[in-house]
Amino acid sequence: AWKKMWEELSDLGWLPRWLIAVTWAAPLLRWVSCRTFGVHQYGNSGSGKTALAKFALSAWGNPNLLASSLNRTEISITEVFKHVTDLPVLYDEKQVSTVDPSQLIYAIGTETPRARGAKLGGLRQDGLPWKTVWRTTGEEPLIGADLGGQTNRVLQIAGEALSRRDAERIYPFIEQNFGHAGYRYLDHLAGIVNNPERLNLMQKLYAGLREEITAKGKGLEAHLPFVATVALGHIIAAKNLMGCAFDYARAQAVSDAIEAWQAATPSEPDEFAE
C-alpha cells in the first residue's frame, strides 16, 4: 500500500517526487563523502508541505512520533542525534520556531555534538558524530540574504507540491502504513556497502550523476553534491523497491535533480557569500 501511494504521489510531478526522494539520501552520505545538508520547502498554508514531508518520513517509522517541532531551545535541536544517525529528520513548521535559522543550520551542519565541561575538568563530547538530511517546512523562507553563506548548506525550494485533497488523504494513510520501505532500502544498501565491488560501482554512479547534472543543469556549486546524492537514492529506491528499469530511474532522477538544483538557487546569488 505504501509503494502504491508513493507511486501515485510521484506521478503528480517532479517536486513531490523529488521531495520524497530526499528521504533516501541520508544513509548514502558517508558512502559518497557528502556532508549533512538541509531541505526547506515553503509556501502557502494548505499546499501539502507537512503532509508530503511526513509521508517521506513514514518510510522509516511512524512520522507522528519521529517528526519534531521547531518550538524548542537551541541546545535541544541536536538531542535527536543521540539516538539517530544516517537517517533523515524532520523539524516541522518554521513559523513556530523559537530557534534562529543560523543556529539551526550550524548546529546540525557541524555533525558534532556540543562539547561540555567534564566533572573532573576538561571537555567531553555529549554524544557521537552524526550524518543526516534534515527537513523543515513552513510558510516562510528559512534563509534570506542576511544569512550569507549558510545558503550553501540548505536547498530551499518554494512551491505547492500537493493539492489540498491529496494532502488530506495522506494523514489517515500514514497512521496505518509506515516503517517498511526504509527497512527494505537499508537491507538492500547493506548488500552494496558490504561488497567492495558493488560499493565501487555505486560510487562511480554517483560521480557520473554529478557530471551529468553539471552538464545539463545550473545551480550553486555547493548544492551539487546534495542533489546528486538525492538522485542516487532515487535510483536505488526506484529500481529495487519499485522495480523500475535502471535507465528510466536514472533519467528521471537526473531530470528531477536539475529542477531542484535550479529551484534552490537564490534569485540574486551575488548577495550570498561563497
PDB file of C-alpha atoms in Angstrom:
ATOM      1  CA  ALA A   1       0.000   0.000   0.000  1.00  0.00           C
ATOM      2  CA  TRP A   2       2.854   2.405   0.814  1.00  0.00           C
ATOM      3  CA  LYS A   3       4.544   1.712  -2.522  1.00  0.00           C
ATOM      4  CA  LYS A   4       1.269   2.331  -4.340  1.00  0.00           C
ATOM      5  CA  MET A   5       0.823   5.700  -2.596  1.00  0.00           C
ATOM      6  CA  TRP A   6       4.471   6.566  -3.317  1.00  0.00           C
ATOM      7  CA  GLU A   7       3.889   5.893  -6.995  1.00  0.00           C
ATOM      8  CA  GLU A   8       0.683   7.963  -7.088  1.00  0.00           C
ATOM      9  CA  LEU A   9       2.323  10.942  -5.388  1.00  0.00           C
ATOM     10  CA  SER A  10       5.405  10.701  -7.607  1.00  0.00           C
ATOM     11  CA  ASP A  11       3.214  10.851 -10.706  1.00  0.00           C
ATOM     12  CA  LEU A  12       1.984  14.307  -9.634  1.00  0.00           C
ATOM     13  CA  GLY A  13       5.191  15.994 -10.810  1.00  0.00           C
ATOM     14  CA  TRP A  14       8.886  16.486 -10.253  1.00  0.00           C
ATOM     15  CA  LEU A  15       8.553  18.434  -6.994  1.00  0.00           C
ATOM     16  CA  PRO A  16       6.602  15.859  -4.926  1.00  0.00           C
ATOM     17  CA  ARG A  17       8.682  13.082  -6.470  1.00  0.00           C
ATOM     18  CA  TRP A  18      11.953  14.823  -5.581  1.00  0.00           C
ATOM     19  CA  LEU A  19      10.822  15.750  -2.058  1.00  0.00           C
ATOM     20  CA  ILE A  20      10.019  12.102  -1.404  1.00  0.00           C
ATOM     21  CA  ALA A  21      13.347  11.025  -2.919  1.00  0.00           C
ATOM     22  CA  VAL A  22      15.151  13.243  -0.389  1.00  0.00           C
ATOM     23  CA  THR A  23      14.325  10.662   2.283  1.00  0.00           C
ATOM     24  CA  TRP A  24      16.631   8.079   0.654  1.00  0.00           C
ATOM     25  CA  ALA A  25      19.699  10.342   0.685  1.00  0.00           C
ATOM     26  CA  ALA A  26      20.678  10.314   4.373  1.00  0.00           C
ATOM     27  CA  PRO A  27      22.018   6.715   4.544  1.00  0.00           C
ATOM     28  CA  LEU A  28      24.203   7.426   1.481  1.00  0.00           C
ATOM     29  CA  LEU A  29      26.072  10.486   2.768  1.00  0.00           C
ATOM     30  CA  ARG A  30      29.077   8.771   4.320  1.00  0.00           C
ATOM     31  CA  TRP A  31      29.489   6.412   1.357  1.00  0.00           C
ATOM     32  CA  VAL A  32      29.778   9.237  -1.192  1.00  0.00           C
ATOM     33  CA  SER A  33      31.630  11.681   1.096  1.00  0.00           C
ATOM     34  CA  CYS A  34      28.761  14.169   1.182  1.00  0.00           C
ATOM     35  CA  ARG A  35      28.228  16.375   4.199  1.00  0.00           C
ATOM     36  CA  THR A  36      24.980  16.823   6.112  1.00  0.00           C
ATOM     37  CA  PHE A  37      22.541  19.217   4.435  1.00  0.00           C
ATOM     38  CA  GLY A  38      19.036  20.567   4.851  1.00  0.00           C
ATOM     39  CA  VAL A  39      15.958  20.877   2.635  1.00  0.00           C
ATOM     40  CA  HIS A  40      13.412  23.591   3.360  1.00  0.00           C
ATOM     41  CA  GLN A  41      10.131  23.736   1.461  1.00  0.00           C
ATOM     42  CA  TYR A  42       7.941  26.769   1.962  1.00  0.00           C
ATOM     43  CA  GLY A  43       4.667  28.001   0.554  1.00  0.00           C
ATOM     44  CA  ASN A  44       1.105  28.915   1.359  1.00  0.00           C
ATOM     45  CA  SER A  45      -0.828  27.091   4.050  1.00  0.00           C
ATOM     46  CA  GLY A  46      -2.683  24.080   2.694  1.00  0.00           C
ATOM     47  CA  SER A  47      -0.143  23.342  -0.046  1.00  0.00           C
ATOM     48  CA  GLY A  48       0.747  19.903   1.309  1.00  0.00           C
ATOM     49  CA  LYS A  49       4.200  20.700   2.691  1.00  0.00           C
ATOM     50  CA  THR A  50       3.831  18.899   6.007  1.00  0.00           C
ATOM     51  CA  ALA A  51       1.801  16.033   4.564  1.00  0.00           C
ATOM     52  CA  LEU A  52       4.436  15.290   1.943  1.00  0.00           C
ATOM     53  CA  ALA A  53       7.332  15.618   4.404  1.00  0.00           C
ATOM     54  CA  LYS A  54       5.611  13.226   6.796  1.00  0.00           C
ATOM     55  CA  PHE A  55       4.874  10.760   4.021  1.00  0.00           C
ATOM     56  CA  ALA A  56       8.593  10.730   3.103  1.00  0.00           C
ATOM     57  CA  LEU A  57       9.482  10.250   6.774  1.00  0.00           C
ATOM     58  CA  SER A  58       6.967   7.407   7.101  1.00  0.00           C
ATOM     59  CA  ALA A  59       9.355   5.185   5.130  1.00  0.00           C
ATOM     60  CA  TRP A  60      11.315   4.887   8.395  1.00  0.00           C
ATOM     61  CA  GLY A  61       8.605   4.696  11.025  1.00  0.00           C
ATOM     62  CA  ASN A  62       5.600   6.469  12.497  1.00  0.00           C
ATOM     63  CA  PRO A  63       6.108  10.060  11.278  1.00  0.00           C
ATOM     64  CA  ASN A  64       3.890  11.482  14.005  1.00  0.00           C
ATOM     65  CA  LEU A  65       6.425  10.213  16.535  1.00  0.00           C
ATOM     66  CA  LEU A  66       9.566  10.883  14.502  1.00  0.00           C
ATOM     67  CA  ALA A  67       8.824  14.494  13.475  1.00  0.00           C
ATOM     68  CA  SER A  68       9.935  17.303  15.798  1.00  0.00           C
ATOM     69  CA  SER A  69       8.732  20.851  16.278  1.00  0.00           C
ATOM     70  CA  LEU A  70      10.974  23.888  15.958  1.00  0.00           C
ATOM     71  CA  ASN A  71       9.343  25.283  19.084  1.00  0.00           C
ATOM     72  CA  ARG A  72      12.357  24.264  21.162  1.00  0.00           C
ATOM     73  CA  THR A  73      15.673  25.503  22.559  1.00  0.00           C
ATOM     74  CA  GLU A  74      18.846  25.706  20.518  1.00  0.00           C
ATOM     75  CA  ILE A  75      20.562  23.043  22.625  1.00  0.00           C
ATOM     76  CA  SER A  76      17.710  20.572  22.140  1.00  0.00           C
ATOM     77  CA  ILE A  77      17.919  20.727  18.323  1.00  0.00           C
ATOM     78  CA  THR A  78      20.595  18.047  18.182  1.00  0.00           C
ATOM     79  CA  GLU A  79      19.319  15.855  21.022  1.00  0.00           C
ATOM     80  CA  VAL A  80      17.727  13.535  18.459  1.00  0.00           C
ATOM     81  CA  PHE A  81      21.197  12.574  17.222  1.00  0.00           C
ATOM     82  CA  LYS A  82      21.950  10.818  20.494  1.00  0.00           C
ATOM     83  CA  HIS A  83      19.616   8.140  19.148  1.00  0.00           C
ATOM     84  CA  VAL A  84      19.598   8.565  15.360  1.00  0.00           C
ATOM     85  CA  THR A  85      22.228   8.917  12.665  1.00  0.00           C
ATOM     86  CA  ASP A  86      22.331   8.207   8.917  1.00  0.00           C
ATOM     87  CA  LEU A  87      18.572   8.733   8.742  1.00  0.00           C
ATOM     88  CA  PRO A  88      16.521  11.810   7.815  1.00  0.00           C
ATOM     89  CA  VAL A  89      14.942  14.051  10.442  1.00  0.00           C
ATOM     90  CA  LEU A  90      12.021  16.470  10.143  1.00  0.00           C
ATOM     91  CA  TYR A  91      11.514  19.723  12.026  1.00  0.00           C
ATOM     92  CA  ASP A  92       8.053  20.931  11.083  1.00  0.00           C
ATOM     93  CA  GLU A  93       6.509  24.403  10.803  1.00  0.00           C
ATOM     94  CA  LYS A  94       9.257  27.024  10.684  1.00  0.00           C
ATOM     95  CA  GLN A  95       6.814  29.779  11.658  1.00  0.00           C
ATOM     96  CA  VAL A  96       6.577  28.486  15.258  1.00  0.00           C
ATOM     97  CA  SER A  97      10.353  28.306  15.581  1.00  0.00           C
ATOM     98  CA  THR A  98      11.985  29.714  18.694  1.00  0.00           C
ATOM     99  CA  VAL A  99      15.422  28.968  17.209  1.00  0.00           C
ATOM    100  CA  ASP A 100      17.332  31.368  14.991  1.00  0.00           C
ATOM    101  CA  PRO A 101      17.800  29.864  11.486  1.00  0.00           C
ATOM    102  CA  SER A 102      21.570  30.318  11.631  1.00  0.00           C
ATOM    103  CA  GLN A 103      21.691  28.404  14.920  1.00  0.00           C
ATOM    104  CA  LEU A 104      19.611  25.608  13.410  1.00  0.00           C
ATOM    105  CA  ILE A 105      21.769  25.327  10.290  1.00  0.00           C
ATOM    106  CA  TYR A 106      25.106  25.370  12.056  1.00  0.00           C
ATOM    107  CA  ALA A 107      24.057  23.197  15.000  1.00  0.00           C
ATOM    108  CA  ILE A 108      23.038  20.346  12.688  1.00  0.00           C
ATOM    109  CA  GLY A 109      25.578  21.012   9.942  1.00  0.00           C
ATOM    110  CA  THR A 110      28.612  20.644  12.229  1.00  0.00           C
ATOM    111  CA  GLU A 111      27.788  16.910  12.535  1.00  0.00           C
ATOM    112  CA  THR A 112      29.359  17.061  16.011  1.00  0.00           C
ATOM    113  CA  PRO A 113      27.713  17.306  19.433  1.00  0.00           C
ATOM    114  CA  ARG A 114      28.311  20.292  21.660  1.00  0.00           C
ATOM    115  CA  ALA A 115      31.328  19.991  23.959  1.00  0.00           C
ATOM    116  CA  ARG A 116      30.518  20.143  27.671  1.00  0.00           C
ATOM    117  CA  GLY A 117      32.669  20.578  30.748  1.00  0.00           C
ATOM    118  CA  ALA A 118      33.655  17.347  32.482  1.00  0.00           C
ATOM    119  CA  LYS A 119      33.265  16.976  36.238  1.00  0.00           C
ATOM    120  CA  LEU A 120      36.993  16.458  36.676  1.00  0.00           C
ATOM    121  CA  GLY A 121      37.938  19.252  34.322  1.00  0.00           C
ATOM    122  CA  GLY A 122      38.472  19.483  30.599  1.00  0.00           C
ATOM    123  CA  LEU A 123      35.831  18.919  27.921  1.00  0.00           C
ATOM    124  CA  ARG A 124      33.770  15.955  26.798  1.00  0.00           C
ATOM    125  CA  GLN A 125      31.627  15.400  23.726  1.00  0.00           C
ATOM    126  CA  ASP A 126      27.991  14.902  24.653  1.00  0.00           C
ATOM    127  CA  GLY A 127      27.310  12.122  22.150  1.00  0.00           C
ATOM    128  CA  LEU A 128      28.705  10.796  18.879  1.00  0.00           C
ATOM    129  CA  PRO A 129      29.064  12.497  15.467  1.00  0.00           C
ATOM    130  CA  TRP A 130      26.145  12.122  13.064  1.00  0.00           C
ATOM    131  CA  LYS A 131      25.125  12.262   9.430  1.00  0.00           C
ATOM    132  CA  THR A 132      21.652  13.343   8.344  1.00  0.00           C
ATOM    133  CA  VAL A 133      19.483  15.103   5.813  1.00  0.00           C
ATOM    134  CA  TRP A 134      17.230  17.385   7.797  1.00  0.00           C
ATOM    135  CA  ARG A 135      13.914  18.755   6.571  1.00  0.00           C
ATOM    136  CA  THR A 136      11.966  21.834   7.553  1.00  0.00           C
ATOM    137  CA  THR A 137       8.680  23.158   6.234  1.00  0.00           C
ATOM    138  CA  GLY A 138       6.879  26.437   6.681  1.00  0.00           C
ATOM    139  CA  GLU A 139       5.057  29.330   5.130  1.00  0.00           C
ATOM    140  CA  GLU A 140       8.216  31.454   5.096  1.00  0.00           C
ATOM    141  CA  PRO A 141      11.751  31.040   3.739  1.00  0.00           C
ATOM    142  CA  LEU A 142      14.326  29.711   6.176  1.00  0.00           C
ATOM    143  CA  ILE A 143      17.199  31.621   4.576  1.00  0.00           C
ATOM    144  CA  GLY A 144      17.414  35.229   3.466  1.00  0.00           C
ATOM    145  CA  ALA A 145      20.236  37.330   2.084  1.00  0.00           C
ATOM    146  CA  ASP A 146      21.239  38.276   5.654  1.00  0.00           C
ATOM    147  CA  LEU A 147      22.313  34.670   6.318  1.00  0.00           C
ATOM    148  CA  GLY A 148      25.022  34.794   3.659  1.00  0.00           C
ATOM    149  CA  GLY A 149      26.927  31.584   3.015  1.00  0.00           C
ATOM    150  CA  GLN A 150      24.516  29.455   5.026  1.00  0.00           C
ATOM    151  CA  THR A 151      22.536  29.078   1.827  1.00  0.00           C
ATOM    152  CA  ASN A 152      25.301  26.685   0.757  1.00  0.00           C
ATOM    153  CA  ARG A 153      24.123  24.213   3.399  1.00  0.00           C
ATOM    154  CA  VAL A 154      20.411  24.239   2.573  1.00  0.00           C
ATOM    155  CA  LEU A 155      18.316  23.534  -0.512  1.00  0.00           C
ATOM    156  CA  GLN A 156      15.426  25.981  -0.135  1.00  0.00           C
ATOM    157  CA  ILE A 157      12.521  25.465  -2.519  1.00  0.00           C
ATOM    158  CA  ALA A 158       9.241  27.337  -2.826  1.00  0.00           C
ATOM    159  CA  GLY A 159       6.180  25.740  -4.333  1.00  0.00           C
ATOM    160  CA  GLU A 160       2.956  23.855  -3.830  1.00  0.00           C
ATOM    161  CA  ALA A 161       3.728  20.160  -4.165  1.00  0.00           C
ATOM    162  CA  LEU A 162       0.244  18.782  -3.471  1.00  0.00           C
ATOM    163  CA  SER A 163      -3.361  19.844  -3.739  1.00  0.00           C
ATOM    164  CA  ARG A 164      -5.323  20.097  -0.512  1.00  0.00           C
ATOM    165  CA  ARG A 165      -7.232  16.939  -1.472  1.00  0.00           C
ATOM    166  CA  ASP A 166      -4.054  14.930  -1.995  1.00  0.00           C
ATOM    167  CA  ALA A 167      -2.592  16.250   1.254  1.00  0.00           C
ATOM    168  CA  GLU A 168      -5.692  15.372   3.272  1.00  0.00           C
ATOM    169  CA  ARG A 169      -5.659  11.743   2.188  1.00  0.00           C
ATOM    170  CA  ILE A 170      -2.052  11.294   3.287  1.00  0.00           C
ATOM    171  CA  TYR A 171      -2.671  11.837   7.005  1.00  0.00           C
ATOM    172  CA  PRO A 172      -5.011   8.886   7.675  1.00  0.00           C
ATOM    173  CA  PHE A 173      -2.905   6.744   5.347  1.00  0.00           C
ATOM    174  CA  ILE A 174       0.389   7.194   7.206  1.00  0.00           C
ATOM    175  CA  GLU A 175      -1.267   6.431  10.533  1.00  0.00           C
ATOM    176  CA  GLN A 176      -1.624   2.837   9.319  1.00  0.00           C
ATOM    177  CA  ASN A 177       1.208   2.439   6.784  1.00  0.00           C
ATOM    178  CA  PHE A 178       4.766   3.197   7.838  1.00  0.00           C
ATOM    179  CA  GLY A 179       8.183   1.761   8.575  1.00  0.00           C
ATOM    180  CA  HIS A 180       8.552  -0.978   5.955  1.00  0.00           C
ATOM    181  CA  ALA A 181      10.097   0.766   2.934  1.00  0.00           C
ATOM    182  CA  GLY A 182      13.041   2.197   4.866  1.00  0.00           C
ATOM    183  CA  TYR A 183      13.912  -1.195   6.321  1.00  0.00           C
ATOM    184  CA  ARG A 184      13.955  -2.771   2.847  1.00  0.00           C
ATOM    185  CA  TYR A 185      16.008   0.108   1.475  1.00  0.00           C
ATOM    186  CA  LEU A 186      18.628  -0.268   4.200  1.00  0.00           C
ATOM    187  CA  ASP A 187      18.701  -4.031   3.720  1.00  0.00           C
ATOM    188  CA  HIS A 188      19.497  -3.536   0.043  1.00  0.00           C
ATOM    189  CA  LEU A 189      22.025  -0.785   0.778  1.00  0.00           C
ATOM    190  CA  ALA A 190      23.828  -3.054   3.250  1.00  0.00           C
ATOM    191  CA  GLY A 191      24.339  -5.546   0.431  1.00  0.00           C
ATOM    192  CA  ILE A 192      26.034  -2.795  -1.574  1.00  0.00           C
ATOM    193  CA  VAL A 193      28.319  -1.230   1.031  1.00  0.00           C
ATOM    194  CA  ASN A 194      29.459  -4.598   2.411  1.00  0.00           C
ATOM    195  CA  ASN A 195      30.629  -5.661  -1.049  1.00  0.00           C
ATOM    196  CA  PRO A 196      33.677  -3.636  -2.237  1.00  0.00           C
ATOM    197  CA  GLU A 197      32.924  -4.227  -5.906  1.00  0.00           C
ATOM    198  CA  ARG A 198      29.281  -3.115  -5.616  1.00  0.00           C
ATOM    199  CA  LEU A 199      30.249  -0.158  -3.438  1.00  0.00           C
ATOM    200  CA  ASN A 200      32.763   0.949  -6.072  1.00  0.00           C
ATOM    201  CA  LEU A 201      30.053   0.746  -8.748  1.00  0.00           C
ATOM    202  CA  MET A 202      27.702   2.839  -6.615  1.00  0.00           C
ATOM    203  CA  GLN A 203      30.373   5.489  -6.074  1.00  0.00           C
ATOM    204  CA  LYS A 204      31.106   5.559  -9.811  1.00  0.00           C
ATOM    205  CA  LEU A 205      27.388   6.018 -10.464  1.00  0.00           C
ATOM    206  CA  TYR A 206      27.374   8.960  -8.038  1.00  0.00           C
ATOM    207  CA  ALA A 207      30.343  10.551  -9.823  1.00  0.00           C
ATOM    208  CA  GLY A 208      28.596  10.054 -13.154  1.00  0.00           C
ATOM    209  CA  LEU A 209      25.430  11.681 -11.819  1.00  0.00           C
ATOM    210  CA  ARG A 210      27.394  14.737 -10.718  1.00  0.00           C
ATOM    211  CA  GLU A 211      28.908  15.063 -14.181  1.00  0.00           C
ATOM    212  CA  GLU A 212      25.583  14.638 -15.975  1.00  0.00           C
ATOM    213  CA  ILE A 213      23.724  17.076 -13.727  1.00  0.00           C
ATOM    214  CA  THR A 214      26.501  19.646 -14.177  1.00  0.00           C
ATOM    215  CA  ALA A 215      26.468  19.204 -17.951  1.00  0.00           C
ATOM    216  CA  LYS A 216      22.706  19.636 -18.259  1.00  0.00           C
ATOM    217  CA  GLY A 217      21.782  21.977 -15.405  1.00  0.00           C
ATOM    218  CA  LYS A 218      22.872  25.048 -13.493  1.00  0.00           C
ATOM    219  CA  GLY A 219      22.828  25.933  -9.814  1.00  0.00           C
ATOM    220  CA  LEU A 220      25.028  26.744  -6.823  1.00  0.00           C
ATOM    221  CA  GLU A 221      28.125  24.550  -6.933  1.00  0.00           C
ATOM    222  CA  ALA A 222      27.831  23.891  -3.196  1.00  0.00           C
ATOM    223  CA  HIS A 223      24.422  22.248  -3.785  1.00  0.00           C
ATOM    224  CA  LEU A 224      25.657  19.821  -6.451  1.00  0.00           C
ATOM    225  CA  PRO A 225      26.693  17.012  -4.045  1.00  0.00           C
ATOM    226  CA  PHE A 226      23.292  17.271  -2.349  1.00  0.00           C
ATOM    227  CA  VAL A 227      21.141  16.939  -5.456  1.00  0.00           C
ATOM    228  CA  ALA A 228      23.422  14.193  -6.799  1.00  0.00           C
ATOM    229  CA  THR A 229      23.046  12.215  -3.553  1.00  0.00           C
ATOM    230  CA  VAL A 230      19.262  12.556  -3.724  1.00  0.00           C
ATOM    231  CA  ALA A 231      19.409  11.366  -7.340  1.00  0.00           C
ATOM    232  CA  LEU A 232      21.454   8.334  -6.293  1.00  0.00           C
ATOM    233  CA  GLY A 233      18.939   7.461  -3.573  1.00  0.00           C
ATOM    234  CA  HIS A 234      16.102   7.946  -6.062  1.00  0.00           C
ATOM    235  CA  ILE A 235      17.678   5.438  -8.458  1.00  0.00           C
ATOM    236  CA  ILE A 236      18.406   2.815  -5.789  1.00  0.00           C
ATOM    237  CA  ALA A 237      14.920   3.051  -4.292  1.00  0.00           C
ATOM    238  CA  ALA A 238      13.049   3.194  -7.612  1.00  0.00           C
ATOM    239  CA  LYS A 239      14.943   0.233  -9.043  1.00  0.00           C
ATOM    240  CA  ASN A 240      14.994  -2.025  -6.013  1.00  0.00           C
ATOM    241  CA  LEU A 241      11.751  -1.123  -4.220  1.00  0.00           C
ATOM    242  CA  MET A 242       9.537  -0.144  -7.151  1.00  0.00           C
ATOM    243  CA  GLY A 243      11.036  -2.399  -9.802  1.00  0.00           C
ATOM    244  CA  CYS A 244      11.702   0.434 -12.255  1.00  0.00           C
ATOM    245  CA  ALA A 245      14.180  -0.095 -15.082  1.00  0.00           C
ATOM    246  CA  PHE A 246      17.590   1.390 -14.292  1.00  0.00           C
ATOM    247  CA  ASP A 247      17.728   3.661 -17.349  1.00  0.00           C
ATOM    248  CA  TYR A 248      14.243   5.040 -16.649  1.00  0.00           C
ATOM    249  CA  ALA A 249      15.023   5.631 -12.967  1.00  0.00           C
ATOM    250  CA  ARG A 250      18.305   7.361 -13.816  1.00  0.00           C
ATOM    251  CA  ALA A 251      16.796   9.651 -16.441  1.00  0.00           C
ATOM    252  CA  GLN A 252      14.002  10.672 -14.071  1.00  0.00           C
ATOM    253  CA  ALA A 253      16.397  11.162 -11.145  1.00  0.00           C
ATOM    254  CA  VAL A 254      18.712  13.394 -13.204  1.00  0.00           C
ATOM    255  CA  SER A 255      15.820  15.448 -14.566  1.00  0.00           C
ATOM    256  CA  ASP A 256      14.393  15.996 -11.075  1.00  0.00           C
ATOM    257  CA  ALA A 257      17.837  16.842  -9.680  1.00  0.00           C
ATOM    258  CA  ILE A 258      18.318  19.537 -12.309  1.00  0.00           C
ATOM    259  CA  GLU A 259      14.907  21.027 -11.499  1.00  0.00           C
ATOM    260  CA  ALA A 260      15.696  21.041  -7.773  1.00  0.00           C
ATOM    261  CA  TRP A 261      19.203  22.447  -8.306  1.00  0.00           C
ATOM    262  CA  GLN A 262      17.820  25.399 -10.211  1.00  0.00           C
ATOM    263  CA  ALA A 263      14.824  25.901  -7.900  1.00  0.00           C
ATOM    264  CA  ALA A 264      17.099  26.060  -4.844  1.00  0.00           C
ATOM    265  CA  THR A 265      19.349  28.728  -6.364  1.00  0.00           C
ATOM    266  CA  PRO A 266      18.770  32.218  -4.884  1.00  0.00           C
ATOM    267  CA  SER A 267      17.316  34.674  -7.375  1.00  0.00           C
ATOM    268  CA  GLU A 268      20.181  37.052  -6.607  1.00  0.00           C
ATOM    269  CA  PRO A 269      23.136  34.773  -5.813  1.00  0.00           C
ATOM    270  CA  ASP A 270      25.592  37.667  -5.604  1.00  0.00           C
ATOM    271  CA  GLU A 271      24.002  38.584  -2.275  1.00  0.00           C
ATOM    272  CA  PHE A 272      25.254  35.366  -0.726  1.00  0.00           C
ATOM    273  CA  ALA A 273      28.793  34.640   0.391  1.00  0.00           C
ATOM    274  CA  GLU A 274      30.645  31.688  -1.097  1.00  0.00           C
TER     275      GLU A 274
END
